Amino acid sequence: MADSALPPTSRLPLSPEASAWVAIVGFFGVFCGIVLAAGLAIHRHYQDATVPLGGALLRSHVNAGVALQSRGQLVGASLERLPAENDPCPGEADICSPVNEGDSITTKPEAGYGPVASLVLPDGSQVDYFAHPAGGDFALDAYRVSAWTTERQEVRLRHSAGYARYDIAAGQPFTDVQYVVDLDDGTRVVLLPGGSYSINVPSTLGGRLPPTTIGGAPLYAEVAVRAAGRALVRRAGVEASVGADERVQIPVAGAVSAVLPATWQLIRDADFALFDEQYEYRDGSLTWHRSWNWDVPNMAPEEMNGRFAVIRGCRPETPDLCTAADQMLIGQFRRDGGQTRPFTVGIEQTLDVDVSEYSSLRLTGWVRVLTQTVARAGIAGSECPMMIQLVYKLTSPTDPQENRFFCVYTADDQPNAVPEEVGQIRYRPVPLFQWYQLDVELRDDSLIRQARFIQQIRIEARGHDYLVEFTGLGLMGRP
């Protein structure tokens, strides 16, 4: 028997009145959606809209070597003083010019040492630009504030090459203050208000060792926080936080380094790891060079026998007993006795470094004198078994070169020791055979405390005979 089919459910059409209400409700919903979307868009625009903020000023502290390139210009123009009626800095030594969004700032090496120009912003923040050794390339990409509120201030700076110091003002009248520095490799550095920061994109020009990280990789840039502040370094989706007295290194390829102390070793190959017994820092070395005194009149060649060598030995902290694994490289000057005339042997290194940013500049090292037979050695520097010479300039490339000497000698059994300081030479008497730790704060030194530039370091042994060893050299800079 076949199943009986159920009749289909009947559907009655909506009445005209019901259809009208459905349409009205639908249109009202759409209208409310449009109004809500428009309101949100207006609110977002009210909150997020920004306008350029004028008032940025570039102050050049030098007469030449600073250029400003406005947006749309093909080349920059050297900064020149504006007519009196338009001069933003009338009656001042600085040469000033307004800076707008998109303007680029270039510094050239001939501008000199120290900060050669400063970008001063209305909020009290300041960026100091440096020029040595290879100039710098910077830009103000954006300087904006919220259009109708005090919600946000946005400053975007570009740092393509060279060294700059960023002092970001605290206590600004904005809820959200964003100072961002963009590097050309895509790294972004966020600088929090109330801090002082340093960013360096070093030159890779020839004539010096290419910059490397502490791990030996090619170095692209360094970011440091000075006495206060916090920087966020963002690269390839990873963020590193840098606090006061800290720095990070950014390699050409790879991740940002772990946080390091904000100190810099200014001497290359300070541990003599690149010394080669065959070539002995000969021509072509990018670190140390030999400094033999071959021009002694009427001196027999066999008497020109001072030598420099690098040996392995126990560390100064444990000089008497150590394993091979605990040994370190030690520099040694040697000239045996029985000579009739003094002879000088040494090594030297061109530093060519602007030290104006370092509030502390410390010369350190371990030294010991094993042989010194001439009484009162060191007087006038002629019989000094260990002489360290720093060649420097005070403020400008046009200044004459100055010299500061540090003589380490042994005063054992010498009742009339050399004075502590004579002219340009400071003396350090040390016990014979014992390691002595040299530690000099150059910013406290009577001659070199104001120096902005150090050209060279030279280490020599002078005299009739000497056997002196030294290790752990450092010329450490700290902001």
Short mmCIF file of C-alpha atoms in Angstrom, two decimals:
data_model
loop_
_atom_site.label_atom_id
_atom_site.label_comp_id
_atom_site.label_asym_id
_atom_site.label_seq_id
_atom_site.Cartn_x
_atom_site.Cartn_y
_atom_site.Cartn_z
CA MET A 1 0.00 0.00 0.00
CA ALA A 2 1.50 3.32 -1.02
CA ASP A 3 2.22 6.06 1.57
CA SER A 4 -0.14 8.97 1.30
CA ALA A 5 1.66 12.27 0.38
CA LEU A 6 1.33 15.19 2.80
CA PRO A 7 0.14 18.44 1.28
CA PRO A 8 2.86 21.12 1.02
CA THR A 9 2.89 23.86 3.67
CA SER A 10 1.19 26.87 2.36
CA ARG A 11 2.98 30.32 2.59
CA LEU A 12 0.87 33.39 2.68
CA PRO A 13 2.37 36.52 1.09
CA LEU A 14 3.20 39.51 3.37
CA SER A 15 0.65 42.18 3.46
CA PRO A 16 1.60 45.52 1.92
CA GLU A 17 1.76 47.06 5.38
CA ALA A 18 4.22 44.39 6.64
CA SER A 19 6.41 44.73 3.57
CA ALA A 20 6.60 48.46 4.08
CA TRP A 21 7.70 48.04 7.69
CA VAL A 22 10.39 45.56 6.69
CA ALA A 23 11.72 47.97 4.11
CA ILE A 24 11.65 50.85 6.60
CA VAL A 25 13.51 48.83 9.23
CA GLY A 26 16.08 47.67 6.63
CA PHE A 27 16.71 51.16 5.34
CA PHE A 28 16.96 52.49 8.90
CA GLY A 29 19.55 49.81 9.73
CA VAL A 30 21.55 50.71 6.67
CA PHE A 31 21.28 54.41 7.55
CA CYS A 32 22.43 53.74 11.13
CA GLY A 33 25.35 51.73 9.79
CA ILE A 34 26.36 54.56 7.48
CA VAL A 35 26.03 57.13 10.26
CA LEU A 36 28.04 54.93 12.63
CA ALA A 37 30.78 54.33 10.05
CA ALA A 38 30.90 58.03 9.24
CA GLY A 39 31.06 58.89 12.92
CA LEU A 40 33.88 56.43 13.50
CA ALA A 41 35.75 57.76 10.47
CA ILE A 42 35.30 61.35 11.66
CA HIS A 43 36.42 60.39 15.18
CA ARG A 44 39.43 58.51 13.80
CA HIS A 45 40.30 61.43 11.57
CA TYR A 46 39.87 63.78 14.55
CA GLN A 47 42.19 61.63 16.63
CA ASP A 48 44.74 60.66 13.99
CA ALA A 49 44.97 63.58 11.62
CA THR A 50 48.27 65.37 11.85
CA VAL A 51 49.62 68.59 10.45
CA PRO A 52 53.21 69.65 9.84
CA LEU A 53 54.66 71.68 12.70
CA GLY A 54 57.08 74.38 11.67
CA GLY A 55 59.78 75.95 13.73
CA ALA A 56 62.62 73.44 13.24
CA LEU A 57 65.93 75.26 12.96
CA LEU A 58 69.33 74.13 11.72
CA ARG A 59 72.20 75.88 13.48
CA SER A 60 75.63 75.52 11.89
CA HIS A 61 78.47 76.09 14.34
CA VAL A 62 81.06 76.35 11.55
CA ASN A 63 81.45 78.59 8.53
CA ALA A 64 81.79 75.79 5.98
CA GLY A 65 81.11 72.09 5.63
CA VAL A 66 77.35 71.99 6.40
CA ALA A 67 74.81 71.78 3.54
CA LEU A 68 71.00 71.84 3.49
CA GLN A 69 68.97 70.30 0.66
CA SER A 70 65.29 71.22 0.51
CA ARG A 71 62.64 68.81 -0.72
CA GLY A 72 62.65 68.80 -4.51
CA GLN A 73 66.18 70.13 -4.90
CA LEU A 74 68.67 67.95 -6.74
CA VAL A 75 71.69 69.00 -4.67
CA GLY A 76 72.24 70.62 -1.34
CA ALA A 77 73.50 74.16 -0.84
CA SER A 78 76.15 75.16 1.65
CA LEU A 79 74.57 76.87 4.61
CA GLU A 80 75.06 80.61 4.37
CA ARG A 81 73.95 83.45 6.58
CA LEU A 82 70.57 84.91 5.55
CA PRO A 83 69.96 88.63 5.17
CA ALA A 84 69.54 90.39 8.50
CA GLU A 85 65.78 90.82 8.09
CA ASN A 86 65.36 87.05 7.55
CA ASP A 87 68.12 85.73 9.82
CA PRO A 88 66.63 83.41 12.50
CA CYS A 89 69.77 83.95 14.63
CA PRO A 90 70.59 87.64 14.32
CA GLY A 91 73.78 88.69 16.03
CA GLU A 92 74.85 85.11 16.83
CA ALA A 93 77.93 83.22 15.71
CA ASP A 94 75.81 80.31 14.40
CA ILE A 95 74.55 80.32 10.82
CA CYS A 96 70.86 79.38 10.96
CA SER A 97 68.21 78.22 8.53
CA PRO A 98 64.65 76.89 8.90
CA VAL A 99 64.20 73.17 8.21
CA ASN A 100 61.01 71.66 6.80
CA GLU A 101 59.75 68.13 6.25
CA GLY A 102 61.73 66.36 3.57
CA ASP A 103 64.86 68.48 3.98
CA SER A 104 68.26 66.75 4.09
CA ILE A 105 71.36 67.78 6.04
CA THR A 106 74.89 66.90 5.01
CA THR A 107 78.12 67.40 6.94
CA LYS A 108 81.55 67.24 5.35
CA PRO A 109 84.85 66.21 6.99
CA GLU A 110 86.37 69.67 6.54
CA ALA A 111 83.76 71.06 8.94
CA GLY A 112 85.99 69.86 11.80
CA TYR A 113 85.69 68.03 15.10
CA GLY A 114 82.85 67.89 17.57
CA PRO A 115 79.25 68.87 16.79
CA VAL A 116 79.39 71.03 13.67
CA ALA A 117 75.63 71.61 13.39
CA SER A 118 72.47 71.12 15.46
CA LEU A 119 68.83 70.58 14.52
CA VAL A 120 66.81 72.37 17.22
CA LEU A 121 63.09 71.56 17.49
CA PRO A 122 60.41 73.71 19.16
CA ASP A 123 59.78 71.09 21.86
CA GLY A 124 63.35 71.53 23.16
CA SER A 125 64.78 68.42 21.53
CA GLN A 126 68.10 68.73 19.72
CA VAL A 127 70.09 66.61 17.28
CA ASP A 128 73.83 67.30 17.07
CA TYR A 129 75.53 66.36 13.80
CA PHE A 130 79.21 65.47 13.50
CA ALA A 131 81.50 65.46 10.48
CA HIS A 132 84.65 63.48 11.26
CA PRO A 133 86.01 61.27 9.75
CA ALA A 134 83.89 60.92 6.59
CA GLY A 135 80.98 63.32 6.98
CA GLY A 136 77.33 62.52 7.55
CA ASP A 137 73.97 62.34 5.77
CA PHE A 138 70.73 63.01 7.66
CA ALA A 139 67.14 64.13 7.01
CA LEU A 140 63.97 65.36 8.72
CA ASP A 141 61.33 63.12 7.12
CA ALA A 142 58.36 64.25 9.23
CA TYR A 143 57.61 66.62 12.09
CA ARG A 144 53.90 66.54 12.86
CA VAL A 145 51.37 66.98 15.66
CA SER A 146 47.69 66.09 16.02
CA ALA A 147 45.51 68.54 14.10
CA TRP A 148 42.89 69.23 16.80
CA THR A 149 44.14 67.51 19.93
CA THR A 150 47.28 67.09 22.02
CA GLU A 151 47.19 63.35 21.49
CA ARG A 152 50.30 62.79 19.41
CA GLN A 153 53.54 64.28 18.22
CA GLU A 154 55.37 62.36 15.50
CA VAL A 155 58.98 63.05 14.52
CA ARG A 156 60.66 60.89 11.89
CA LEU A 157 64.35 61.37 11.23
CA ARG A 158 66.56 59.61 8.71
CA HIS A 159 70.15 58.68 9.51
CA SER A 160 72.03 57.43 6.46
CA ALA A 161 75.70 57.93 7.34
CA GLY A 162 77.93 59.37 10.02
CA TYR A 163 77.48 60.08 13.72
CA ALA A 164 74.77 62.07 15.51
CA ARG A 165 73.66 62.65 19.08
CA TYR A 166 69.93 62.83 19.85
CA ASP A 167 68.74 64.64 23.02
CA ILE A 168 64.98 64.15 23.30
CA ALA A 169 63.17 66.54 25.62
CA ALA A 170 60.97 65.27 28.44
CA GLY A 171 57.71 66.78 29.72
CA GLN A 172 56.17 67.46 26.31
CA PRO A 173 52.45 68.41 26.13
CA PHE A 174 51.43 65.33 24.13
CA THR A 175 49.98 62.03 25.26
CA ASP A 176 51.97 60.08 22.69
CA VAL A 177 55.40 61.35 21.63
CA GLN A 178 57.07 59.33 18.89
CA TYR A 179 60.67 59.99 17.94
CA VAL A 180 61.72 57.50 15.27
CA VAL A 181 65.07 57.31 13.48
CA ASP A 182 65.10 55.25 10.27
CA LEU A 183 68.32 53.72 8.99
CA ASP A 184 68.77 52.93 5.32
CA ASP A 185 68.93 49.17 5.90
CA GLY A 186 65.38 49.10 7.28
CA THR A 187 66.30 49.27 10.96
CA ARG A 188 64.06 51.54 13.00
CA VAL A 189 65.14 53.13 16.27
CA VAL A 190 62.50 54.52 18.65
CA LEU A 191 63.88 57.07 21.10
CA LEU A 192 61.86 57.65 24.27
CA PRO A 193 61.55 61.21 25.63
CA GLY A 194 63.88 62.34 28.38
CA GLY A 195 66.93 60.52 27.03
CA SER A 196 70.22 61.15 25.28
CA TYR A 197 71.26 58.82 22.47
CA SER A 198 74.07 58.23 19.99
CA ILE A 199 73.75 56.60 16.56
CA ASN A 200 76.74 55.89 14.35
CA VAL A 201 76.74 54.53 10.81
CA PRO A 202 80.52 54.34 10.34
CA SER A 203 82.40 54.87 7.13
CA THR A 204 83.80 51.88 5.25
CA LEU A 205 86.34 53.97 3.34
CA GLY A 206 89.80 52.52 2.76
CA GLY A 207 92.87 53.20 4.80
CA ARG A 208 91.54 51.65 8.00
CA LEU A 209 90.20 48.33 9.20
CA PRO A 210 86.57 47.80 8.14
CA PRO A 211 84.32 48.18 11.19
CA THR A 212 83.23 44.89 12.75
CA THR A 213 81.07 43.73 15.62
CA ILE A 214 82.65 42.18 18.69
CA GLY A 215 81.91 38.85 17.03
CA GLY A 216 83.88 39.81 13.92
CA ALA A 217 80.95 40.33 11.54
CA PRO A 218 80.82 43.41 9.28
CA LEU A 219 79.28 46.27 11.25
CA TYR A 220 76.55 48.49 9.82
CA ALA A 221 75.64 50.72 12.76
CA GLU A 222 75.70 51.19 16.53
CA VAL A 223 73.01 52.60 18.81
CA ALA A 224 73.90 53.77 22.32
CA VAL A 225 71.97 55.24 25.22
CA ARG A 226 73.98 57.73 27.20
CA ALA A 227 73.33 58.58 30.87
CA ALA A 228 69.53 58.40 30.60
CA GLY A 229 66.79 57.13 28.32
CA ARG A 230 65.64 53.98 26.55
CA ALA A 231 65.83 53.08 22.87
CA LEU A 232 63.92 50.36 21.04
CA VAL A 233 65.81 48.97 18.06
CA ARG A 234 63.55 47.14 15.60
CA ARG A 235 64.92 45.03 12.81
CA ALA A 236 63.33 42.22 10.80
CA GLY A 237 60.42 41.93 13.23
CA VAL A 238 62.63 41.65 16.32
CA GLU A 239 62.92 44.41 18.92
CA ALA A 240 65.87 45.03 21.25
CA SER A 241 65.60 47.33 24.26
CA VAL A 242 68.64 49.44 25.18
CA GLY A 243 68.90 51.22 28.53
CA ALA A 244 71.14 53.85 30.08
CA ASP A 245 74.91 53.35 29.57
CA GLU A 246 74.25 50.53 27.09
CA ARG A 247 74.72 50.01 23.36
CA VAL A 248 73.94 47.49 20.65
CA GLN A 249 75.68 46.71 17.39
CA ILE A 250 73.79 46.21 14.14
CA PRO A 251 75.60 43.91 11.70
CA VAL A 252 75.31 44.24 7.94
CA ALA A 253 73.42 40.92 8.00
CA GLY A 254 71.86 39.12 10.92
CA ALA A 255 70.30 40.01 14.25
CA VAL A 256 71.02 42.96 16.49
CA SER A 257 73.69 42.12 19.07
CA ALA A 258 73.13 41.53 22.75
CA VAL A 259 73.33 44.62 24.93
CA LEU A 260 76.91 45.84 25.58
CA PRO A 261 78.36 48.50 27.89
CA ALA A 262 78.50 51.96 26.33
CA THR A 263 82.29 52.08 26.15
CA TRP A 264 84.56 52.02 23.10
CA GLN A 265 88.09 50.71 22.62
CA LEU A 266 89.80 53.22 20.34
CA ILE A 267 93.00 51.20 19.76
CA ARG A 268 92.84 48.56 17.04
CA ASP A 269 94.57 45.23 17.71
CA ALA A 270 95.28 46.29 21.28
CA ASP A 271 96.04 42.67 22.22
CA PHE A 272 98.51 42.17 19.30
CA ALA A 273 96.46 39.28 17.91
CA LEU A 274 97.25 40.40 14.35
CA PHE A 275 101.02 40.48 14.89
CA ASP A 276 102.92 38.30 12.43
CA GLU A 277 106.46 37.24 13.33
CA GLN A 278 107.52 37.36 9.71
CA TYR A 279 106.06 40.74 8.75
CA GLU A 280 106.12 42.42 12.20
CA TYR A 281 103.60 45.17 11.43
CA ARG A 282 105.42 46.22 8.27
CA ASP A 283 104.08 48.40 5.44
CA GLY A 284 100.43 47.76 4.68
CA SER A 285 99.39 47.11 8.26
CA LEU A 286 96.08 48.78 9.16
CA THR A 287 96.82 48.59 12.87
CA TRP A 288 100.33 49.06 14.28
CA HIS A 289 103.43 50.19 12.40
CA ARG A 290 107.05 49.79 13.44
CA SER A 291 108.72 52.97 14.58
CA TRP A 292 112.49 52.44 14.50
CA ASN A 293 114.90 55.35 14.94
CA TRP A 294 117.22 54.69 12.01
CA ASP A 295 118.46 58.28 11.65
CA VAL A 296 120.99 58.43 14.49
CA PRO A 297 124.09 60.24 13.12
CA ASN A 298 127.30 58.21 12.99
CA MET A 299 125.72 55.18 14.66
CA ALA A 300 127.03 51.77 13.67
CA PRO A 301 124.37 49.48 12.17
CA GLU A 302 125.09 46.80 14.77
CA GLU A 303 124.13 49.26 17.51
CA MET A 304 120.70 49.85 15.96
CA ASN A 305 119.54 46.67 17.59
CA GLY A 306 116.38 47.52 19.51
CA ARG A 307 113.69 44.93 18.87
CA PHE A 308 109.94 44.58 19.24
CA ALA A 309 108.36 41.16 19.62
CA VAL A 310 105.12 39.59 20.78
CA ILE A 311 105.42 36.70 23.22
CA ARG A 312 103.06 34.57 25.23
CA GLY A 313 103.17 34.78 29.00
CA CYS A 314 101.19 34.66 32.20
CA ARG A 315 98.66 37.35 32.90
CA PRO A 316 99.82 40.22 35.13
CA GLU A 317 97.29 39.19 37.76
CA THR A 318 98.95 35.74 38.05
CA PRO A 319 102.52 36.35 36.80
CA ASP A 320 104.32 33.47 38.50
CA LEU A 321 102.33 30.38 37.62
CA CYS A 322 99.79 29.70 34.90
CA THR A 323 98.79 27.07 32.39
CA ALA A 324 99.14 27.54 28.64
CA ALA A 325 95.40 28.15 28.44
CA ASP A 326 95.71 31.10 30.85
CA GLN A 327 98.50 32.83 28.94
CA MET A 328 98.05 35.97 26.88
CA LEU A 329 99.95 37.91 24.22
CA ILE A 330 102.50 40.40 25.56
CA GLY A 331 104.41 43.09 23.68
CA GLN A 332 108.12 43.31 24.38
CA PHE A 333 110.86 45.88 23.66
CA ARG A 334 114.41 44.65 24.09
CA ARG A 335 117.92 46.03 23.70
CA ASP A 336 120.75 44.28 25.47
CA GLY A 337 123.42 46.10 27.50
CA GLY A 338 126.91 47.14 26.52
CA GLN A 339 125.76 49.83 24.08
CA THR A 340 127.60 53.15 23.81
CA ARG A 341 124.64 55.25 22.65
CA PRO A 342 120.89 55.26 23.20
CA PHE A 343 118.54 53.93 20.55
CA THR A 344 114.75 54.10 20.20
CA VAL A 345 112.44 51.33 19.03
CA GLY A 346 108.65 51.46 19.01
CA ILE A 347 105.28 50.86 17.43
CA GLU A 348 102.68 53.43 16.46
CA GLN A 349 99.09 53.53 15.28
CA THR A 350 97.05 56.20 13.52
CA LEU A 351 93.78 56.58 15.44
CA ASP A 352 92.22 59.55 13.60
CA VAL A 353 89.31 59.69 16.03
CA ASP A 354 87.00 62.47 17.18
CA VAL A 355 86.85 62.11 20.98
CA SER A 356 84.69 65.16 21.71
CA GLU A 357 81.71 63.01 22.79
CA TYR A 358 83.63 61.15 25.47
CA SER A 359 83.32 62.58 28.96
CA SER A 360 85.74 59.87 30.06
CA LEU A 361 88.85 58.97 28.06
CA ARG A 362 90.96 56.45 29.94
CA LEU A 363 94.43 55.23 29.01
CA THR A 364 95.15 51.82 30.55
CA GLY A 365 97.64 49.00 30.34
CA TRP A 366 99.96 46.67 32.26
CA VAL A 367 103.71 47.41 32.15
CA ARG A 368 106.79 45.92 33.75
CA VAL A 369 110.43 46.93 33.48
CA LEU A 370 112.87 44.01 33.63
CA THR A 371 116.10 45.76 32.62
CA GLN A 372 117.15 49.39 33.01
CA THR A 373 120.74 50.10 33.99
CA VAL A 374 121.11 53.83 33.42
CA ALA A 375 120.55 55.80 36.61
CA ARG A 376 117.72 58.36 36.62
CA ALA A 377 116.37 56.86 33.43
CA GLY A 378 113.59 58.87 31.94
CA ILE A 379 114.95 62.33 32.56
CA ALA A 380 113.89 64.51 29.60
CA GLY A 381 112.56 61.32 28.02
CA SER A 382 115.95 60.25 26.68
CA GLU A 383 116.31 57.07 28.76
CA CYS A 384 112.71 55.99 29.19
CA PRO A 385 112.20 52.20 28.93
CA MET A 386 108.48 52.72 28.22
CA MET A 387 107.24 55.92 26.64
CA ILE A 388 103.62 56.37 25.50
CA GLN A 389 102.95 59.36 23.27
CA LEU A 390 99.55 60.71 22.28
CA VAL A 391 99.36 63.13 19.35
CA TYR A 392 96.23 65.27 19.48
CA LYS A 393 94.53 68.52 18.51
CA LEU A 394 92.44 70.64 20.81
CA THR A 395 89.45 71.87 18.79
CA SER A 396 89.98 72.26 15.04
CA PRO A 397 91.80 70.60 12.12
CA THR A 398 93.71 73.85 11.69
CA ASP A 399 95.10 73.69 15.23
CA PRO A 400 98.74 72.64 15.62
CA GLN A 401 99.46 69.10 16.73
CA GLU A 402 100.07 68.71 20.45
CA ASN A 403 101.87 65.90 22.28
CA ARG A 404 101.41 64.27 25.65
CA PHE A 405 103.97 61.74 26.91
CA PHE A 406 103.77 59.17 29.71
CA CYS A 407 107.08 57.65 30.80
CA VAL A 408 107.18 54.46 32.86
CA TYR A 409 110.58 53.75 34.45
CA THR A 410 111.98 52.02 37.51
CA ALA A 411 113.17 54.17 40.39
CA ASP A 412 114.51 51.36 42.57
CA ASP A 413 117.65 52.36 44.48
CA GLN A 414 117.52 55.86 43.02
CA PRO A 415 117.35 58.47 45.79
CA ASN A 416 116.79 61.30 43.31
CA ALA A 417 113.86 60.13 41.25
CA VAL A 418 112.61 61.96 38.19
CA PRO A 419 109.96 64.64 38.97
CA GLU A 420 106.33 63.67 38.47
CA GLU A 421 105.91 65.99 35.48
CA VAL A 422 108.37 67.87 33.31
CA GLY A 423 107.00 69.82 30.34
CA GLN A 424 104.87 67.50 28.22
CA ILE A 425 106.05 64.33 30.01
CA ARG A 426 104.37 62.70 33.01
CA TYR A 427 106.47 60.13 34.84
CA ARG A 428 105.44 56.89 36.53
CA PRO A 429 108.13 55.21 38.70
CA VAL A 430 107.48 51.47 39.09
CA PRO A 431 109.18 48.64 41.03
CA LEU A 432 111.67 46.63 38.99
CA PHE A 433 110.38 43.24 37.75
CA GLN A 434 106.81 43.87 38.94
CA TRP A 435 103.76 44.46 36.80
CA TYR A 436 102.34 47.97 37.13
CA GLN A 437 98.82 48.89 36.09
CA LEU A 438 98.78 52.18 34.22
CA ASP A 439 95.42 53.93 34.51
CA VAL A 440 95.17 57.58 33.48
CA GLU A 441 91.92 59.53 33.08
CA LEU A 442 92.85 61.87 30.23
CA ARG A 443 89.89 64.15 30.95
CA ASP A 444 91.66 64.99 34.22
CA ASP A 445 95.01 65.60 32.54
CA SER A 446 96.22 69.19 32.55
CA LEU A 447 97.05 69.20 28.83
CA ILE A 448 94.70 66.84 27.03
CA ARG A 449 91.45 67.27 28.95
CA GLN A 450 89.93 69.57 26.31
CA ALA A 451 91.15 67.65 23.26
CA ARG A 452 88.53 66.89 20.62
CA PHE A 453 90.74 64.83 18.34
CA ILE A 454 93.44 62.20 18.80
CA GLN A 455 95.58 61.56 15.77
CA GLN A 456 98.04 58.90 16.88
CA ILE A 457 99.39 56.73 19.68
CA ARG A 458 103.06 55.77 19.77
CA ILE A 459 104.72 53.37 22.23
CA GLU A 460 108.52 53.37 22.45
CA ALA A 461 111.50 52.17 24.42
CA ARG A 462 114.37 54.65 24.64
CA GLY A 463 117.84 54.28 26.06
CA HIS A 464 121.14 52.41 26.18
CA ASP A 465 119.43 49.18 27.19
CA TYR A 466 115.96 48.03 28.11
CA LEU A 467 113.74 45.02 28.50
CA VAL A 468 110.14 46.04 29.02
CA GLU A 469 106.84 44.20 28.56
CA PHE A 470 103.31 45.54 28.21
CA THR A 471 99.84 44.14 27.64
CA GLY A 472 96.17 44.90 28.16
CA LEU A 473 96.39 48.24 26.33
CA GLY A 474 93.29 50.36 26.20
CA LEU A 475 92.19 53.82 25.19
CA MET A 476 88.61 53.58 26.37
CA GLY A 477 86.01 56.23 25.57
CA ARG A 478 82.74 56.62 27.46
CA PRO A 479 80.04 59.25 26.83
#
